[in-house]
PDB file of C-alpha atoms in Angstrom:
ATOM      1  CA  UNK A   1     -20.749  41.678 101.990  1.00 88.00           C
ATOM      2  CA  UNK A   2     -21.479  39.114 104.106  1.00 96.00           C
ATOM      3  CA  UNK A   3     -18.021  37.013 106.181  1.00 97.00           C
ATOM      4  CA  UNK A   4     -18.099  34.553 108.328  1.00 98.00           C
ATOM      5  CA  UNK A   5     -14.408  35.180 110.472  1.00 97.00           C
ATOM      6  CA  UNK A   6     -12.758  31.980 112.659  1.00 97.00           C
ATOM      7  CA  UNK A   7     -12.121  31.951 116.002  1.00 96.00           C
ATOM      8  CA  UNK A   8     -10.739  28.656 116.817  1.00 95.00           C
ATOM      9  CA  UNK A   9      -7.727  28.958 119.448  1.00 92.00           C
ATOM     10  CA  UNK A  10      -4.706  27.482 117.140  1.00 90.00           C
ATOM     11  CA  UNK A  11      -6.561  28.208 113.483  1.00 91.00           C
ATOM     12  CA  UNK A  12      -5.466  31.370 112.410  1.00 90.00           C
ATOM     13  CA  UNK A  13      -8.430  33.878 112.644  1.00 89.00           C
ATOM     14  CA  UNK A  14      -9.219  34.262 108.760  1.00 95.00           C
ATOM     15  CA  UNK A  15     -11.862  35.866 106.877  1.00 97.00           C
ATOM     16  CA  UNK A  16     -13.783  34.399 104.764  1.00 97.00           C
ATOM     17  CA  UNK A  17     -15.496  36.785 102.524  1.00 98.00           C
ATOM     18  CA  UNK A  18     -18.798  35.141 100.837  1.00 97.00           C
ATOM     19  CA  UNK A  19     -19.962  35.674  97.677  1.00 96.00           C
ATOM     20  CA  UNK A  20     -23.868  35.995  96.900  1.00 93.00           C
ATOM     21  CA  UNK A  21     -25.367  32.305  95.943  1.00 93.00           C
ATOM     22  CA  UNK A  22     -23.564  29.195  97.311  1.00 96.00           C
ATOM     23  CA  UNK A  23     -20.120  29.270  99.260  1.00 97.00           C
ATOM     24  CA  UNK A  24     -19.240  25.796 100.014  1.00 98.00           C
ATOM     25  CA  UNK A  25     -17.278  24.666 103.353  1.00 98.00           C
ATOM     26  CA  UNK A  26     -15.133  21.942 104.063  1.00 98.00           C
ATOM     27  CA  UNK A  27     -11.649  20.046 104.484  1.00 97.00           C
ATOM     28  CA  UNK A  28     -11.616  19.577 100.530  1.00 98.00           C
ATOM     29  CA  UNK A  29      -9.643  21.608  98.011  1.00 97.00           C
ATOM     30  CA  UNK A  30     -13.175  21.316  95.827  1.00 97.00           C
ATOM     31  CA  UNK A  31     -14.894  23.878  98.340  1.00 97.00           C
ATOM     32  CA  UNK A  32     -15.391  27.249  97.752  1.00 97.00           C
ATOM     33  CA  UNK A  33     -13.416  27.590 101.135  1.00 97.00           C
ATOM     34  CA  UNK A  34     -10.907  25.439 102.601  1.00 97.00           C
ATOM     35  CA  UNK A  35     -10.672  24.969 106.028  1.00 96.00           C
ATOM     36  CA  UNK A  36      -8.072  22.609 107.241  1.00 95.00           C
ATOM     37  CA  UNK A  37      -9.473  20.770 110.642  1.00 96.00           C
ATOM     38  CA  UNK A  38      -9.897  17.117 112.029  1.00 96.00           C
ATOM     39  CA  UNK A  39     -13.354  17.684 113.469  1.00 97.00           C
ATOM     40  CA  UNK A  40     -14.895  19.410 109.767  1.00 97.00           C
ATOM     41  CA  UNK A  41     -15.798  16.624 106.749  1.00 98.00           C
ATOM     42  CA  UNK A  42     -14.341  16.778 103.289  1.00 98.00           C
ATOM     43  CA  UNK A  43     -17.652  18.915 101.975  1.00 98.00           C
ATOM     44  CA  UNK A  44     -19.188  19.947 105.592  1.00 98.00           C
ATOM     45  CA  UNK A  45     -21.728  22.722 104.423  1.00 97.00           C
ATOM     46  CA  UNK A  46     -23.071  25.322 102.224  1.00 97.00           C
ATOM     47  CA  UNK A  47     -24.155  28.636 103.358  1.00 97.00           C
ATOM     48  CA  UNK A  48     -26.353  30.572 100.742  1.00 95.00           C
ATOM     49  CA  UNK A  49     -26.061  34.056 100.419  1.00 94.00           C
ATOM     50  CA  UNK A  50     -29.323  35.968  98.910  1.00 90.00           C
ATOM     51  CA  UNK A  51     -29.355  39.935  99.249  1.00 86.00           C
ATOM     52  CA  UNK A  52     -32.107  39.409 102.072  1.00 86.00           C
ATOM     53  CA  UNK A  53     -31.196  36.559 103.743  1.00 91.00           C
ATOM     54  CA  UNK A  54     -28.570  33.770 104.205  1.00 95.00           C
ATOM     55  CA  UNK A  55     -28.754  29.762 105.044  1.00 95.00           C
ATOM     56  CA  UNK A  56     -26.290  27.247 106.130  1.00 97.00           C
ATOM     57  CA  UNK A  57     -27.085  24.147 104.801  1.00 97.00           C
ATOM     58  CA  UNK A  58     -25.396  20.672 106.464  1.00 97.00           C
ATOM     59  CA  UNK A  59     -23.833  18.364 104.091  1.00 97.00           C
ATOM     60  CA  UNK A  60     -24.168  15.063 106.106  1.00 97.00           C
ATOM     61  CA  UNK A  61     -20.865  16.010 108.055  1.00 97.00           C
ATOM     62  CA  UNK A  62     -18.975  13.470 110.765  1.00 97.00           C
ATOM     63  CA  UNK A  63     -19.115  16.262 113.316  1.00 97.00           C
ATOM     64  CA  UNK A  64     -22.400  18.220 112.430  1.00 97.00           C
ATOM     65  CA  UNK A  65     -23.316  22.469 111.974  1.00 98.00           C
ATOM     66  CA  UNK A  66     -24.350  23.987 114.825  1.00 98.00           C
ATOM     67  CA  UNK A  67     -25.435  27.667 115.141  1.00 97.00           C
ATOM     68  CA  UNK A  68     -25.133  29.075 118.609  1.00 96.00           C
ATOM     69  CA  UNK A  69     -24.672  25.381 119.416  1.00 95.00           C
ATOM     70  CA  UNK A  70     -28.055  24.320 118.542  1.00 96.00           C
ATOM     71  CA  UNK A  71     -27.440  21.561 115.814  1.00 97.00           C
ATOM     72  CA  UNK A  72     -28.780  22.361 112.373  1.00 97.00           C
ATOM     73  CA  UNK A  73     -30.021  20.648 108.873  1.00 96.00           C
ATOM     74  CA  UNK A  74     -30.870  23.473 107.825  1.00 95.00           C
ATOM     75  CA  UNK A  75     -31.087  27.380 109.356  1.00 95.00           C
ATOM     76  CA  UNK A  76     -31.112  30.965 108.645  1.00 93.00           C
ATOM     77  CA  UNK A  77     -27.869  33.481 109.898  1.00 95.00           C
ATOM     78  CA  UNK A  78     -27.568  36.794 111.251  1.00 95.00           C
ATOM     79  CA  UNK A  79     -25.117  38.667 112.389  1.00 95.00           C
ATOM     80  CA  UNK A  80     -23.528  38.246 115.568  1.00 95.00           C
ATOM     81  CA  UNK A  81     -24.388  34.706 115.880  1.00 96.00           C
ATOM     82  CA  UNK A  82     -21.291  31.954 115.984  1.00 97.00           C
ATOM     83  CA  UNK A  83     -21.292  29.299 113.155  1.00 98.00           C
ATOM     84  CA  UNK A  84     -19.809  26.080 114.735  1.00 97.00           C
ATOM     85  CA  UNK A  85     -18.607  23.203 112.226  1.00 98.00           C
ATOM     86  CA  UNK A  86     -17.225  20.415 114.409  1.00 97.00           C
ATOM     87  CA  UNK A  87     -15.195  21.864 116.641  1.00 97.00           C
ATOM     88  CA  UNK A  88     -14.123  25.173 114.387  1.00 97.00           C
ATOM     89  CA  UNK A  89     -15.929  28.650 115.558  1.00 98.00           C
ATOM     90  CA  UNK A  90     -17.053  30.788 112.806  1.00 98.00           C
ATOM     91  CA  UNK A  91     -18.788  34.105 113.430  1.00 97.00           C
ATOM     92  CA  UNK A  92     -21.122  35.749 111.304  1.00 97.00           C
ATOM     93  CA  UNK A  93     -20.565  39.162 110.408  1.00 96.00           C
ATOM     94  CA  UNK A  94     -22.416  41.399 107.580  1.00 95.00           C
ATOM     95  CA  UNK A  95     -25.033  39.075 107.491  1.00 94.00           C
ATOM     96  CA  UNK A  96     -27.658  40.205 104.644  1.00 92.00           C
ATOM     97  CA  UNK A  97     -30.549  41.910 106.891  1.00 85.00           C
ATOM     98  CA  UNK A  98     -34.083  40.893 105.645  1.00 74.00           C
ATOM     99  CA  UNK A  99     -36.236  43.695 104.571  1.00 66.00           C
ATOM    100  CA  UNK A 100     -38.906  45.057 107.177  1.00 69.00           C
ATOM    101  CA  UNK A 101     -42.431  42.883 106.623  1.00 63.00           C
ATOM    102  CA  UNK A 102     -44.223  45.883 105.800  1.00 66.00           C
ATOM    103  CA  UNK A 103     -42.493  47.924 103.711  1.00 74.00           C
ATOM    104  CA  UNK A 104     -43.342  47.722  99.586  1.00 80.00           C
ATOM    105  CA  UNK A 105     -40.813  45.483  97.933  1.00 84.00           C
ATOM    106  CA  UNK A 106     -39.383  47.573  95.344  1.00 85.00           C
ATOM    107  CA  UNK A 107     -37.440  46.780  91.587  1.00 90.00           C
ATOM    108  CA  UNK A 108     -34.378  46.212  91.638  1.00 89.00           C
ATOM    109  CA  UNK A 109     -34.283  48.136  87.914  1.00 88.00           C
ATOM    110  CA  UNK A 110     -36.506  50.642  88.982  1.00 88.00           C
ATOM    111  CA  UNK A 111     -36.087  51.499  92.566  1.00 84.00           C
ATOM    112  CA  UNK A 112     -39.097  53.968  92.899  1.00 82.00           C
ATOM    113  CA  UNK A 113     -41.579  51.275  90.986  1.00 85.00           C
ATOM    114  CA  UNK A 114     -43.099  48.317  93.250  1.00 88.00           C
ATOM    115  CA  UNK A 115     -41.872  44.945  92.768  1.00 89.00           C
ATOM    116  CA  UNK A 116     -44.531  42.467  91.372  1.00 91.00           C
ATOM    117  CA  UNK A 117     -42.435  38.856  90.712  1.00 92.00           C
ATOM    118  CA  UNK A 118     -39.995  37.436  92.011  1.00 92.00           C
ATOM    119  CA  UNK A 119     -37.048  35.396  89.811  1.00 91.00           C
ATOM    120  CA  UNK A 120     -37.197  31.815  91.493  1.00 91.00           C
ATOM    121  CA  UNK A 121     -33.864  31.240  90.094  1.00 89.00           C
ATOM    122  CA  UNK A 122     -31.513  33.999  91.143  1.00 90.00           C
ATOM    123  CA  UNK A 123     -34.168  36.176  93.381  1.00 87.00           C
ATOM    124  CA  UNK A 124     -34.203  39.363  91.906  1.00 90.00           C
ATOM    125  CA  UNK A 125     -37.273  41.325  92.687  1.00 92.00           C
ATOM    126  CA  UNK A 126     -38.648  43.038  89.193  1.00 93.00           C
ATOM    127  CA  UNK A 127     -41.573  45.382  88.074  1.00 91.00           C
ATOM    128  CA  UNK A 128     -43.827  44.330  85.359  1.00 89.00           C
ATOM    129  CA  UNK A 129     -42.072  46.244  82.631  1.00 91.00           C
ATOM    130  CA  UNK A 130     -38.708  44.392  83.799  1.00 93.00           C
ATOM    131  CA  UNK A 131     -40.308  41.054  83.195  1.00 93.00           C
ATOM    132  CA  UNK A 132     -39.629  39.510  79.737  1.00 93.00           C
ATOM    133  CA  UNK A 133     -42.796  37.342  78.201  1.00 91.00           C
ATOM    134  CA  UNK A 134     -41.980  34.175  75.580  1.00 92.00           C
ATOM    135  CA  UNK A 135     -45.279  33.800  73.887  1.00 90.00           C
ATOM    136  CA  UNK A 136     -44.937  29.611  72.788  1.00 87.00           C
ATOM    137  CA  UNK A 137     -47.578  27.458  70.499  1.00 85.00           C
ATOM    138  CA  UNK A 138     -51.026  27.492  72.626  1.00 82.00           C
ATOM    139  CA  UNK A 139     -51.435  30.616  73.986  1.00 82.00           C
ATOM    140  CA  UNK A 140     -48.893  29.879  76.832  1.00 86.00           C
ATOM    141  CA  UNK A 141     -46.362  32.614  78.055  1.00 89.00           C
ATOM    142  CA  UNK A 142     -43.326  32.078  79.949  1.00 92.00           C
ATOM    143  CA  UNK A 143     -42.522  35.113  81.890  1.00 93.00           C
ATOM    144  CA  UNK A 144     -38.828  35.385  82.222  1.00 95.00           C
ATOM    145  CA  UNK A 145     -35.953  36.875  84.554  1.00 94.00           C
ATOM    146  CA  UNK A 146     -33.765  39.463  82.077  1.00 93.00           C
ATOM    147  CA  UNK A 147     -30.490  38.564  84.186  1.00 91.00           C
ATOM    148  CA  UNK A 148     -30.804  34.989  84.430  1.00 93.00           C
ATOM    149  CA  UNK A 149     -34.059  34.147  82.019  1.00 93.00           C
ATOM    150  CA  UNK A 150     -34.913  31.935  85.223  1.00 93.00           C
ATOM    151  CA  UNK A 151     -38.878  31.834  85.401  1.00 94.00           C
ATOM    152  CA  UNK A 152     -40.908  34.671  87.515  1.00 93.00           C
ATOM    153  CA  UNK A 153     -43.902  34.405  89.413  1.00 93.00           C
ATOM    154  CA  UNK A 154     -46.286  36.867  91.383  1.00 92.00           C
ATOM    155  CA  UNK A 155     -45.008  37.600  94.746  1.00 87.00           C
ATOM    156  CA  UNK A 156     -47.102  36.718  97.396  1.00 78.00           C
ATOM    157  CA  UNK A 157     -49.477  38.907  99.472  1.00 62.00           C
ATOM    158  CA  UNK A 158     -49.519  41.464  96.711  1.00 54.00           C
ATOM    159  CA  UNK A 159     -52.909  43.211  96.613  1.00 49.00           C
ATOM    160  CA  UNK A 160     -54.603  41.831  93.391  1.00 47.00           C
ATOM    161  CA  UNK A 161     -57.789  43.806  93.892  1.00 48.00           C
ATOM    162  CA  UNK A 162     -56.417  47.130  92.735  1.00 54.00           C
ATOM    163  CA  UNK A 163     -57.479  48.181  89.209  1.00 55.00           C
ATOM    164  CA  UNK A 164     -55.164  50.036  86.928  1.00 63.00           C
ATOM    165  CA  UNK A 165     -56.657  53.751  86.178  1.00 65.00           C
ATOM    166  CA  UNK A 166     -57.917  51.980  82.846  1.00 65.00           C
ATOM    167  CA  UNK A 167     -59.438  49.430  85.006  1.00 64.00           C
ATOM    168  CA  UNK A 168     -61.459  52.066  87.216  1.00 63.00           C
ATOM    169  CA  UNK A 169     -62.361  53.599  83.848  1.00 66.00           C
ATOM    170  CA  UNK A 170     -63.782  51.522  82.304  1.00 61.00           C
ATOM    171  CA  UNK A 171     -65.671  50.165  85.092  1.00 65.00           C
ATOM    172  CA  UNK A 172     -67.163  53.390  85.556  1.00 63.00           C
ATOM    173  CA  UNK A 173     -68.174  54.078  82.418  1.00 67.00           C
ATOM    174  CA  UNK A 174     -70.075  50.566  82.518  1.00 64.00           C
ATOM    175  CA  UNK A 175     -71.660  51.015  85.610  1.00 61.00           C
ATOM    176  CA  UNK A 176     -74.270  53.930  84.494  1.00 50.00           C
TER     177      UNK A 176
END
């Protein structure tokens, strides 16, 4: 799992082991991590852990977020690189790796089925038979997350043009 470790001369060098979703950072006993410096706001940042990918978010600090010194709003982390709130060093270690472009996003039920939606609440990528469907009053349907019941929708760049064996059935039978 993904840690970010400080290396501040005169902090002690802790880990801090995130959690997937949002670890907050800060001075303040409210945050999901406490780190006691003069140089890092009450509620500094949040970094976002997703199981491809994670953000640091700034939270209006005094002293700014920097990663690899470049001050950020808003940016994406990887491992190796150094997390920098105020004067306090973090580095990033375990860093979720983002999956390669081309290969087939897959369930995460059903490993050796294709994904087809994505949950825009908690992320989970799901096949069609994962997906739960709330028919409501005028046809509508909701089609829903079964972890979180957070709406799905299609993921992108999925080829649309493919016909189920049904599909290519019927059309042939309609084409003589």
């Amino acid at each position: 799992m993904a840690k970010l470790v400080i290396k501040t001369e005169g902090l002690p060098a802790e880990t801090l082991p995130l959690k997937l979703g949002l670890n907050r950072l800060g001075r303040s006993s409210q945050n999901d991590f406490e780190i006691q410096h003069d140089t890092i706001s009450r509620f500094h940042c949040e970094v976002e852990v997703h199981d491809d990918t994670m953000l640091v978010r700034d939270l209006d600090s005094s002293n700014g977020t920097f990663v690899d010194d470049e001050p950020v709003s808003k940016a994406t982390l990887v491992s190796g690189q150094f997390l920098r709130l105020g004067d306090v060093s973090l580095e990033v270690l375990d860093a979720p790796v983002p999956p390669d472009p081309d290969a087939i996003p897959r369930c995460v039920n059903h490993p050796d089925y294709p994904a087809s939606m994505r949950c825009t609440k908690c992320g989970r990528l799901l096949c069609g038979p994962c997906i739960h469907i709330l028919k409501v009053a005028g046809g509508i349907s909701h089609k829903l997350c079964p972890a979180c019941s957070g709406h799905c929708e299609p993921l992108p760049n999925m080829n649309r043009d493919k016909k189920s064996l049904f599909g290519n059935l019927v059309e042939k039978l309609f084409r003589r």
